[in-house]
Coordinates of C-alpha atoms in Angstrom, one line a residue:
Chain A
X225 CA 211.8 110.9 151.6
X226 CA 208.3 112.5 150.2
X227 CA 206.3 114.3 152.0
X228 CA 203.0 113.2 151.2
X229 CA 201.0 116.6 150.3
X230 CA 198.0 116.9 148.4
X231 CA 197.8 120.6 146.5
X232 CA 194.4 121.5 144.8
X233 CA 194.3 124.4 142.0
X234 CA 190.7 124.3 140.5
X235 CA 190.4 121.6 137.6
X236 CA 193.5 119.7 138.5
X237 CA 194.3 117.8 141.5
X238 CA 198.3 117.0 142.2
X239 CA 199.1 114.2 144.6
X240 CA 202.5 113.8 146.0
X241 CA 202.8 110.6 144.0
X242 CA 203.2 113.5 141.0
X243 CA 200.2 112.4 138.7
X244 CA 198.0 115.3 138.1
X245 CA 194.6 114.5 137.5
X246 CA 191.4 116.0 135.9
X247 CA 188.4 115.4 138.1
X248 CA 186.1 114.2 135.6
X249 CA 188.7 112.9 132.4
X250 CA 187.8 109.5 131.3
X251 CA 190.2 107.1 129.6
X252 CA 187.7 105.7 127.3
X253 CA 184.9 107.0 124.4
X254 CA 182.4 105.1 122.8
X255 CA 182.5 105.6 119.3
X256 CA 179.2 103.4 119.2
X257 CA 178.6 100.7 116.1
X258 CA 177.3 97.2 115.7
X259 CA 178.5 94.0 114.5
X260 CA 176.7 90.8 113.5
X261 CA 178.7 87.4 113.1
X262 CA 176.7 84.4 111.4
X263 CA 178.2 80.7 111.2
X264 CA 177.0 78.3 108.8
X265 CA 178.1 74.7 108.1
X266 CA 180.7 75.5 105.3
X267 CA 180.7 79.7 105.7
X268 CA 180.7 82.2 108.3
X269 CA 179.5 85.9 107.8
X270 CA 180.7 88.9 109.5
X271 CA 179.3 92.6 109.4
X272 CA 179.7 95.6 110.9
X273 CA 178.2 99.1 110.1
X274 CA 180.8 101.9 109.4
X275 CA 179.5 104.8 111.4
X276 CA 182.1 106.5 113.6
X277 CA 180.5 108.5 116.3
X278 CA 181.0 110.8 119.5
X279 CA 178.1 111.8 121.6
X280 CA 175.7 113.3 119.0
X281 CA 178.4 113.8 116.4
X282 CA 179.2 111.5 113.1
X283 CA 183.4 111.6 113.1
X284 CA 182.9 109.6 110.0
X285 CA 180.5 107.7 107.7
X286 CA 183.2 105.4 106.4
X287 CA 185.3 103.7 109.3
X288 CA 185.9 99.5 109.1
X289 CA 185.2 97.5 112.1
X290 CA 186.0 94.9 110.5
X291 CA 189.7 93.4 110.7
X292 CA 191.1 90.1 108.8
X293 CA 193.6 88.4 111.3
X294 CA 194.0 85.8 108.6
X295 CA 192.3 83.6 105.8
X296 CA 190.5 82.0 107.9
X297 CA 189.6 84.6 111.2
X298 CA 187.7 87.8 111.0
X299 CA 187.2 90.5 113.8
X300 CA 184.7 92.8 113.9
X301 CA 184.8 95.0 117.1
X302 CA 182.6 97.8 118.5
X303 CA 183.4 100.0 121.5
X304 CA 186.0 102.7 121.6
X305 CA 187.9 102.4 118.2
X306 CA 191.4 103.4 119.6
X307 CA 191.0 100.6 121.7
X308 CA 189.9 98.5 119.0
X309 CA 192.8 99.6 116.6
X310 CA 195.5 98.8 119.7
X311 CA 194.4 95.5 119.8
X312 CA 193.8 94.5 116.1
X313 CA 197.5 95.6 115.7
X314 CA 198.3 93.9 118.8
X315 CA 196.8 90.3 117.7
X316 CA 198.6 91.1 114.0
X317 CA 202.0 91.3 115.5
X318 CA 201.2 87.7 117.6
X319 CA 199.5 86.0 114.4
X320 CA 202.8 86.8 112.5
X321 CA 205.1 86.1 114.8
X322 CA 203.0 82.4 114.8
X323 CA 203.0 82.3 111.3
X324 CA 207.1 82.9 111.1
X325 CA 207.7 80.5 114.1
X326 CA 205.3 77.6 112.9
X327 CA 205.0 77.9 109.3
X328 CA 201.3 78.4 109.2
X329 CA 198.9 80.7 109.8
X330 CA 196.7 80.5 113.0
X331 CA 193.6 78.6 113.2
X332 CA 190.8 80.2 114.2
X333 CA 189.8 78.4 117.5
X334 CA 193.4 79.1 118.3
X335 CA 193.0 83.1 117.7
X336 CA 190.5 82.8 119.3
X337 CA 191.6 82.0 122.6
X338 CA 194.9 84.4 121.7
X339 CA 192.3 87.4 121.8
X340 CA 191.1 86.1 125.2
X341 CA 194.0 85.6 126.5
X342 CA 195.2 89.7 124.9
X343 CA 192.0 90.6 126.3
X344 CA 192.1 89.7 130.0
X345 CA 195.7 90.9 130.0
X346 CA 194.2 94.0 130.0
X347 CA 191.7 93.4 133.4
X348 CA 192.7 95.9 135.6
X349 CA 192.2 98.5 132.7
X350 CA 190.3 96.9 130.0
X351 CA 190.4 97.4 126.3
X352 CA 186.8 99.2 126.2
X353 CA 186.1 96.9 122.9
X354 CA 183.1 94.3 122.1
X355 CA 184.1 91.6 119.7
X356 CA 183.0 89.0 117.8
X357 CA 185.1 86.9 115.7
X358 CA 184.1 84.7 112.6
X359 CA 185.6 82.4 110.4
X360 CA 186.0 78.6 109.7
X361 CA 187.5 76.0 112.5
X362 CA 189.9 73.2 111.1
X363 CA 187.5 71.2 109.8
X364 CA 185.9 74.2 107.2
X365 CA 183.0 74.6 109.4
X366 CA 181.7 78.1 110.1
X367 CA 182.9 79.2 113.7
X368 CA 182.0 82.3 115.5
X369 CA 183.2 83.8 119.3
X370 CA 181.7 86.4 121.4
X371 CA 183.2 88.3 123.8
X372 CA 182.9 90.7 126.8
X373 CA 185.2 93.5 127.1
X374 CA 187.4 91.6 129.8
X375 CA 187.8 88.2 127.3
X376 CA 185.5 85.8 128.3
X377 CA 184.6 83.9 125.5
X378 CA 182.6 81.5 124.2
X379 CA 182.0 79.8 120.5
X380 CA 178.1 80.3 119.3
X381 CA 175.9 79.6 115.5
X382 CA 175.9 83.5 115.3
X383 CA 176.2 87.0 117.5
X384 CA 176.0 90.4 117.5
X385 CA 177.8 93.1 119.6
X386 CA 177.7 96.8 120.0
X387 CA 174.8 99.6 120.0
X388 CA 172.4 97.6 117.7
X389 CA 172.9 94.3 119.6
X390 CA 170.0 94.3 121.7
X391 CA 167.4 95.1 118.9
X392 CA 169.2 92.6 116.2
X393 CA 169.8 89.8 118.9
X394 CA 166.3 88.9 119.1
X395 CA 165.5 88.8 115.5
X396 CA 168.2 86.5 115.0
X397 CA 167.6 84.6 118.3
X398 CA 163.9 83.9 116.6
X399 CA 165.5 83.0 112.9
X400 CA 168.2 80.9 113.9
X401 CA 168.5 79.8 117.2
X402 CA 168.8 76.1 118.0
X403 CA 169.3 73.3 120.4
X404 CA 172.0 74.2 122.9
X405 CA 175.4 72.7 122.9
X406 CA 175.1 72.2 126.5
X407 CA 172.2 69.7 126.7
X408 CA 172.6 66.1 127.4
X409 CA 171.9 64.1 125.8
X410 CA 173.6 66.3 122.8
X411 CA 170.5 67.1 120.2
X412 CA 171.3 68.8 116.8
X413 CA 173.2 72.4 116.6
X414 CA 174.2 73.5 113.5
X415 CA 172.2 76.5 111.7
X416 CA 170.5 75.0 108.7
X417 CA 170.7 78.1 106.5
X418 CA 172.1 78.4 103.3
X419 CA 174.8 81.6 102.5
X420 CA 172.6 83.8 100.5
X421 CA 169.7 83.7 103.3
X422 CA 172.2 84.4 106.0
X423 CA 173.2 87.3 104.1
X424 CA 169.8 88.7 103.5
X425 CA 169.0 88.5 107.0
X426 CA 172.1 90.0 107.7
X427 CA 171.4 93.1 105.6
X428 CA 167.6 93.2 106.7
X429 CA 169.0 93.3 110.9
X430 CA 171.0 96.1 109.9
X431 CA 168.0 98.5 107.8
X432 CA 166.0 97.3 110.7
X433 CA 168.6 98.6 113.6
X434 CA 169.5 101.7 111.5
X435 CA 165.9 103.0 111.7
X436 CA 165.9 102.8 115.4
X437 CA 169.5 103.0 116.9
X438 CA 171.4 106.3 116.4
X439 CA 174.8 105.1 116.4
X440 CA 173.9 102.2 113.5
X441 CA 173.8 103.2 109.5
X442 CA 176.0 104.8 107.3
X443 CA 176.8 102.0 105.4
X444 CA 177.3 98.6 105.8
X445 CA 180.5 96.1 105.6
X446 CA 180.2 92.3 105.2
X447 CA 182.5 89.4 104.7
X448 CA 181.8 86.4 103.6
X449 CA 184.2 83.5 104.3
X450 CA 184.1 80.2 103.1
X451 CA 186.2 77.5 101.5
X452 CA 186.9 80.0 98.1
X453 CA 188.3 82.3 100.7
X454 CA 187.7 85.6 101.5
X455 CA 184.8 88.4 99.8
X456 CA 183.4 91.5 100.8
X457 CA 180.3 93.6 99.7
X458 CA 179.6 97.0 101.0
X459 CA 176.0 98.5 101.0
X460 CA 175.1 101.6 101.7
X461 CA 173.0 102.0 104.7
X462 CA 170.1 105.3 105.6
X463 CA 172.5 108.2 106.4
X464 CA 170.5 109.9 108.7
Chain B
X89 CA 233.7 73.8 124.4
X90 CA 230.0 73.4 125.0
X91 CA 227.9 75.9 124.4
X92 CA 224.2 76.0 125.3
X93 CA 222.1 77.8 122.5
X94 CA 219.9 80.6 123.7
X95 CA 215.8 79.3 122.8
X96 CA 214.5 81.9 125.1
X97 CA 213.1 83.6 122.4
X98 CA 211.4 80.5 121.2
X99 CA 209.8 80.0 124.3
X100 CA 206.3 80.5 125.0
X101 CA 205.7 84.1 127.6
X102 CA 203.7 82.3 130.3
X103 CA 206.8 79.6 130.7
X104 CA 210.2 82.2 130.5
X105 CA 208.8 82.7 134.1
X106 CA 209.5 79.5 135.6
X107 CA 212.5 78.7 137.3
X108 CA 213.4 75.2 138.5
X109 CA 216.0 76.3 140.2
X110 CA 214.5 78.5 142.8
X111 CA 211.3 76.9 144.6
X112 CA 210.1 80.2 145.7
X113 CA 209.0 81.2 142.0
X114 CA 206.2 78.9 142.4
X115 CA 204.5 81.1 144.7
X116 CA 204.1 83.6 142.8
X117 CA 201.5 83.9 139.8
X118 CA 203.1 83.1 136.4
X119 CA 200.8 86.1 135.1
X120 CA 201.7 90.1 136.1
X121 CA 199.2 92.8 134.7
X122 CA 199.6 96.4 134.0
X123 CA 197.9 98.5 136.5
X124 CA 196.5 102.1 135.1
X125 CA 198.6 105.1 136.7
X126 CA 195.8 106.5 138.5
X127 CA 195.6 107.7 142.3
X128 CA 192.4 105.7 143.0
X129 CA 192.8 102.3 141.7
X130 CA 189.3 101.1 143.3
X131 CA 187.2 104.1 142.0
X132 CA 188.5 103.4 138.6
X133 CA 187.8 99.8 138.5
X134 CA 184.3 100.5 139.9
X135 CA 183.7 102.7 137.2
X136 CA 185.3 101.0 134.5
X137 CA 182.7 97.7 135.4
X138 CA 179.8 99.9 135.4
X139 CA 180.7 101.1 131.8
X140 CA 182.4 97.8 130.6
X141 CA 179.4 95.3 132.2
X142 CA 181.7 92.6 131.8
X143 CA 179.5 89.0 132.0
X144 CA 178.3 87.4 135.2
X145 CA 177.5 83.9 136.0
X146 CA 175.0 82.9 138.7
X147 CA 173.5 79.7 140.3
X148 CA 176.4 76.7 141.0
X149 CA 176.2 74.0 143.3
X150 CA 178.5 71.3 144.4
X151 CA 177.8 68.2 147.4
X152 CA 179.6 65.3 148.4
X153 CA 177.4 62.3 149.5
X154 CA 178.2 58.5 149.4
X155 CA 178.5 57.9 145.6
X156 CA 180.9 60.9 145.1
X157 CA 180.3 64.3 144.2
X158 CA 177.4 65.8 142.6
X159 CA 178.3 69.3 140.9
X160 CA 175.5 71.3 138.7
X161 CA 175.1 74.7 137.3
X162 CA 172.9 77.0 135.4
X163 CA 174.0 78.3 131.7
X164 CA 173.0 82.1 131.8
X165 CA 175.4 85.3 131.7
X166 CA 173.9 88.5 132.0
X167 CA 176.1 92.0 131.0
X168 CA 174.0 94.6 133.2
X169 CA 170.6 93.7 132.7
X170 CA 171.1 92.1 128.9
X171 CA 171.2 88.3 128.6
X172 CA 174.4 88.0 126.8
X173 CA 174.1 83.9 126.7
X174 CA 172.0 81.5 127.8
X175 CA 175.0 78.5 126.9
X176 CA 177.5 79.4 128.9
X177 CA 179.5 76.5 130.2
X178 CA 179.7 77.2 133.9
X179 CA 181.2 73.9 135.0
X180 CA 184.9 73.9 133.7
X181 CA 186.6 70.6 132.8
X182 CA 190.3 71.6 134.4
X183 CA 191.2 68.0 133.7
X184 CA 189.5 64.1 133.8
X185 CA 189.5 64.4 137.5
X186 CA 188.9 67.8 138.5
X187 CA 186.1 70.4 138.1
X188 CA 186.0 73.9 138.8
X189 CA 182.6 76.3 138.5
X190 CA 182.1 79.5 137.6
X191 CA 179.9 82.1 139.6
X192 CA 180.9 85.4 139.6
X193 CA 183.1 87.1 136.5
X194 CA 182.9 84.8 133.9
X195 CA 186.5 86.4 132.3
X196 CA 188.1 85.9 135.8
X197 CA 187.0 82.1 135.7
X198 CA 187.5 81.1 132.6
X199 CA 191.0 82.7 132.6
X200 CA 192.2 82.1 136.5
X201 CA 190.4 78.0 135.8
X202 CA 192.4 77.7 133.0
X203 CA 195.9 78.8 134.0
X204 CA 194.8 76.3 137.1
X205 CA 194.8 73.4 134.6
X206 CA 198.0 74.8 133.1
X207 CA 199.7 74.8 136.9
X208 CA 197.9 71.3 137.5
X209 CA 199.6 69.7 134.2
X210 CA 202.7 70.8 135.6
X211 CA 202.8 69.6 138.3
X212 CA 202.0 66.1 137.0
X213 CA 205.1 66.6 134.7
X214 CA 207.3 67.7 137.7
X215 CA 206.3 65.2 140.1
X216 CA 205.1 62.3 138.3
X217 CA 201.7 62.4 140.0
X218 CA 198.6 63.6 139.8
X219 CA 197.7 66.9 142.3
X220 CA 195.5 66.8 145.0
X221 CA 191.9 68.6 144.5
X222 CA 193.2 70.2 148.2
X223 CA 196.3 71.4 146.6
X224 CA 194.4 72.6 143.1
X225 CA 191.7 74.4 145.1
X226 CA 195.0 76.2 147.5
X227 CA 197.0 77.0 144.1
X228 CA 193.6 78.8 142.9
X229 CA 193.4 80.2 146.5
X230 CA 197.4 81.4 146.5
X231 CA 196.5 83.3 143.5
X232 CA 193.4 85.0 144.1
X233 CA 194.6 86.0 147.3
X234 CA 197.5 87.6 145.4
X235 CA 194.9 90.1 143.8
X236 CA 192.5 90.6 146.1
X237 CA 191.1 93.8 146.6
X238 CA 192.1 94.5 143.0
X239 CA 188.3 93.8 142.0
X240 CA 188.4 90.2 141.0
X241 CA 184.9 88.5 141.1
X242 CA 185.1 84.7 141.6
X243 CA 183.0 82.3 143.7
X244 CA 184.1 79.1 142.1
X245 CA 184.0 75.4 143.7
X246 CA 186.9 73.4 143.0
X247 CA 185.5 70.1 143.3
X248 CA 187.3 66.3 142.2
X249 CA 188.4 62.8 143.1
X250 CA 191.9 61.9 144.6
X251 CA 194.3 59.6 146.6
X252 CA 192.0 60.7 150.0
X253 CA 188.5 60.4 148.3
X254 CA 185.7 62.7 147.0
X255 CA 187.3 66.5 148.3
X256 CA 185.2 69.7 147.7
X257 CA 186.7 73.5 148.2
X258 CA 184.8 76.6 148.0
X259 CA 187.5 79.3 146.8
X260 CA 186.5 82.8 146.4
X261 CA 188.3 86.1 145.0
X262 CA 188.3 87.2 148.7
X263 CA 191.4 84.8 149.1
X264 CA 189.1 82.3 151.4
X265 CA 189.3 78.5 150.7
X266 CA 187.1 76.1 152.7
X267 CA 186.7 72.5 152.1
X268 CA 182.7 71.4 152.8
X269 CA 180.5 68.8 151.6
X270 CA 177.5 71.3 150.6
X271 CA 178.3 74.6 148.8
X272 CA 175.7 76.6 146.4
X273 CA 177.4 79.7 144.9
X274 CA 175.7 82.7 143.3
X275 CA 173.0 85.0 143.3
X276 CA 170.5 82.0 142.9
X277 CA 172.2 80.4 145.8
X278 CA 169.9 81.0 148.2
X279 CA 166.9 79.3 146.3
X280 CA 168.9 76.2 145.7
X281 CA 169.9 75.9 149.1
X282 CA 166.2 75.8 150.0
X283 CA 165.9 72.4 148.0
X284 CA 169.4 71.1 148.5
X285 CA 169.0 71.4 152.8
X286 CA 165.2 69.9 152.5
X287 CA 166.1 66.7 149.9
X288 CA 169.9 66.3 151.4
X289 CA 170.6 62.9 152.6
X290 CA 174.3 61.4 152.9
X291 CA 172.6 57.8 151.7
X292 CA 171.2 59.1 148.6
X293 CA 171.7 56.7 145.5
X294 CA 173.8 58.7 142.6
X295 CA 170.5 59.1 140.6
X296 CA 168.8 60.9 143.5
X297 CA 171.2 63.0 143.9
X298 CA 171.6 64.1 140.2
X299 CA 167.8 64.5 140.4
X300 CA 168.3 66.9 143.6
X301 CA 171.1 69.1 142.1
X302 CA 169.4 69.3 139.1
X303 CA 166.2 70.5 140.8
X304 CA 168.3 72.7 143.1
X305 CA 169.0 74.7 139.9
X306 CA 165.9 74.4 138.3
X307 CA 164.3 76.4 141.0
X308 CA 167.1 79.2 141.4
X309 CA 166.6 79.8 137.4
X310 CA 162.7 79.9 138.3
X311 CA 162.9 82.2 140.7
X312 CA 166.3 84.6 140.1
X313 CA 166.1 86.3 137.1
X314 CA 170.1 86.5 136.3
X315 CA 169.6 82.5 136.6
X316 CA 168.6 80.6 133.3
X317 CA 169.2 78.0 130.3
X318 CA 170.3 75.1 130.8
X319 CA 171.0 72.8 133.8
X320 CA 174.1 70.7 133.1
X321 CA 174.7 68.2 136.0
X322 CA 178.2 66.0 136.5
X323 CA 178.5 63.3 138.6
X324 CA 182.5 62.7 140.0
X325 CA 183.7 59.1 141.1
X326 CA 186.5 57.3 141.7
X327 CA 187.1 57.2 137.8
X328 CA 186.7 61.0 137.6
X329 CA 184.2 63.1 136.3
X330 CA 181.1 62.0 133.8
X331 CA 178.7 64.7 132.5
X332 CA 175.0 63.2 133.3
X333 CA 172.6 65.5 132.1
X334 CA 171.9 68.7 130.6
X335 CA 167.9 70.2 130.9
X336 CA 166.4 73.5 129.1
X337 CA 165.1 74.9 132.4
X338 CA 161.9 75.8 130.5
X339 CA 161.0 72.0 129.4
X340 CA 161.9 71.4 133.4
X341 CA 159.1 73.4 134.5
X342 CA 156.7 71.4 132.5
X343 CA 157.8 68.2 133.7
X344 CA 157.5 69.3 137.4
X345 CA 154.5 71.2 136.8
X346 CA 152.1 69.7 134.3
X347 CA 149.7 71.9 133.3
X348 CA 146.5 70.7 134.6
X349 CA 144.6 70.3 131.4
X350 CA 145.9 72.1 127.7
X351 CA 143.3 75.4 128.9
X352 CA 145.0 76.1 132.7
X353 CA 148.8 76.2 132.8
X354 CA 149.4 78.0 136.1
X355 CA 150.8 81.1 134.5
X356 CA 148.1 81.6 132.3
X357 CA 145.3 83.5 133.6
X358 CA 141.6 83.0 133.1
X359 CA 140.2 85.6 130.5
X360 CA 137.9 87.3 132.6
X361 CA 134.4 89.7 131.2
X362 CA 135.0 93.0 131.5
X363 CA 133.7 95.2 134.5
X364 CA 131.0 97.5 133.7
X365 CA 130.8 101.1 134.9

């Protein structure tokens, strides 16, 4: 039988259970980044800068945040980026197995419950990652999901997550926000813009958040998909 | 000669659980998390929601009168002090006859009201009736109970029509399970109370007592701030439930409170001359 004995050297603590512990080591970093999701009647867009950083440092000016599940889904995550690569590999191995059991890929309402669910397996030691996910629903219409760390989810016209979100949430709260889905009688939701003006407010949120966020610039990564399928364009963003 | 093929690997994870053959394997929760291998299990899931934020939802109500049940919510989730939504749905459809609400985590009620619906389905399929809202609310309770003191965060109402009547259960991530006829959950709670207690009457016709939950709301999202958007109201009867309304808080206000004329609305103030000296 143990002998329960706790034995403190100077940085370490060892309890009888025999994990030795730091006193002040933390599981998780945040490697900081935003990401915008917009949805559209026939086309969703998805963005993310691709600035990797630690504290005050730049790891790298050219990291993806973004992640294609399948044709039709898109992931762009923000947060800790170990965590983030974990669980994009994660929610490849499920979509594939799907794909080999069912003969098709997954739909993107269905992914996007699967990263819920993969997220909220994770509660009592949570993937320190904030996602959106974008793409088209099974009727081609542009579909995007938000999500806190934990996997609550919910489907919205557009989103944003990360270190920028709070200064590019309001601009695109006062370009495209509409009706809410929950009012009843139901009144009219969908975003009434067209592709290339989603994408030019896209890039202008981004210059916009670069100039005044520290962990947002570099360069920038968007994806555009619609019924043609799958493009992306890269610009570069202000580097300093 | 007859030899059963092995579809285990077919099967979906959340059913290779289940075993028919042994009744006890209903009592516990089909889910099992990994824990982190730390010595202090709360510190580290304090500290992990003060860096994650993970959402909150805030001002729920649920009473029973003679027409049924009246069940309304508010539609804002706040991560620390950032609005992430102002649409979340906070009054979960677990099936035609049976609603659950959401105050507290929003990932621990979405999930934990889902897998509810999941357990309620099967127990239609294994016993060729529909469950009770008092055994839905004590399969929620079973479970949370199961976790508690692991950090869970749920104040949900579990509220719905059955073989007995209009039932009503206040479940919480505590473990506790109460049934009532008058429950407001959340950090609004209090305000709606105030108007829920005052306008209460057992008699009320159904559209009074939409219009007093939906006015119970409206004044919690006036006066808490993590209280907002939209009020959605449901109305359960013997036929189950029926979604009756759903109000932009901020168009509420104005049909309460008219502005007197288009120069005086209440919160504008008077431009007054400056003070000399």
């Amino acid at each position: 039988m143990a002998v329960l004995v706790a034995k403190r050297t100077s940085a370490d603590v060892e309890m009888a259970h025999g994990f030795k512990e730091h006193a002040t080591w933390s599981p998780y970093e945040n490697n900081g980044g935003t990401c915008v999701a917009i949805a559209g009647s026939d086309y969703c867009i998805v963005a993310a800068d691709t600035r990797l950083s630690l504290g005050y440092s730049i790891l790298t000016r050219g990291h993806s945040k973004l992640f294609k599940l399948s044709d039709t889904a898109v992931m762009a995550s923000s947060g800790f980026q170990a965590d983030v690569r974990t669980l994009q590999k994660n929610l490849e191995a499920r979509q594939k197995g799907y794909y080999h059991q069912h003969g098709k890929p997954m739909s993107c309402p269905a992914m996007a419950q699967l990263l819920s669910n993969t997220l909220y397996y994770k509660r009592f030691f949570p993937y320190y990652s904030f996602n959106v996910l974008g793409g088209l629903d099974t009727e081609g219409k542009g579909c995007v999901y938000t999500y806190d760390a934990v996997g609550s989810y919910e489907r919205t016209g557009y989103s944003t997550q990360g270190s920028g979100a709070e200064l590019i949430m309001p601009i695109l709260d006062n370009q495209l926000k509409s009706a809410s889905p929950l009012l009843y009688p139901p009144r009219e939701t969908a975003t009434p813009l067209t592709e290339q003006e989603a994408l030019e407010i896209v890039k202008d949120t981004f210059a916009s958040a670069t100039e005044r966020q520290i962990y947002t610039g570099d360069g920038l990564e968007i994806v555009v998909i619609n019924k043609d399928g799958i493009h992306k364009e890269y610009l570069d963003l202000k580097k300093d | 000669m007859a030899m059963a093929l092995d579809f285990s690997g077919l099967e979906p994870a959340s059913l290779r659980q289940h075993s028919y053959s042994d009744p006890a394997a209903h009592w516990e929760p089909q889910c099992s998390f990994p824990l982190p291998k730390v010595a202090d299990l709360d510190g580290f899931q304090k500290a992990a929601v003060d860096l994650l934020k993970p959402a909150h939802g805030t001002t729920t109500l649920a009473f029973e009168f003679q027409g049924g049940i009246i069940v309304a919510a508010d539609s804002r989730a706040s991560m620390g002090q950032y609005i992430s939504s102002q649409s979340v749905k906070k009054i979960l459809e677990i099936n035609p006859y049976l609603l659950g609400t959401m105050a507290g985590g929003a990932a621990d009620c979405q999930f934990w009201q889902r897998n509810l619906g999941t357990r309620c389905r099967l127990h239609e399929l294994a016993n060729k009736r529909r469950i009770s809202v008092a055994g839905a609310s004590k399969l929620l309770a079973n479970t949370l109970y199961s976790y508690r003191g692991m950090g869970l965060s749920m104040g949900t109402m579990i509220a719905g029509w059955d073989e007995t009547g209009p039932a009503l259960f206040y479940v919480d991530s505590e473990g506790g399970r109460t049934k009532g006829t008058l429950f407001s959950v959340g950090s609004g709670s209090t305000y709606a109370y105030g108007i829920l207690d005052s306008g209460y009457k057992f008699e009320m016709s159904v559209e009074e007592a939409v219009e007093l939950g939906r006015r119970a709301i409206y004044h919690a999202t006036f006066r808490d701030g993590a209280s907002g958007g939209v009020a959605s109201v449901y109305h359960i009867g013997p036929q189950g439930w029926k979604k009756i309304s759903g109000d932009d808080v901020s168009e509420l206000h104005y049909q309460y409170y008219p502005p007197e004329s288009q120069a005086s609305a209440p919160d504008v103030v008077e431009e007054q001359p400056m003070q000399q000296g």
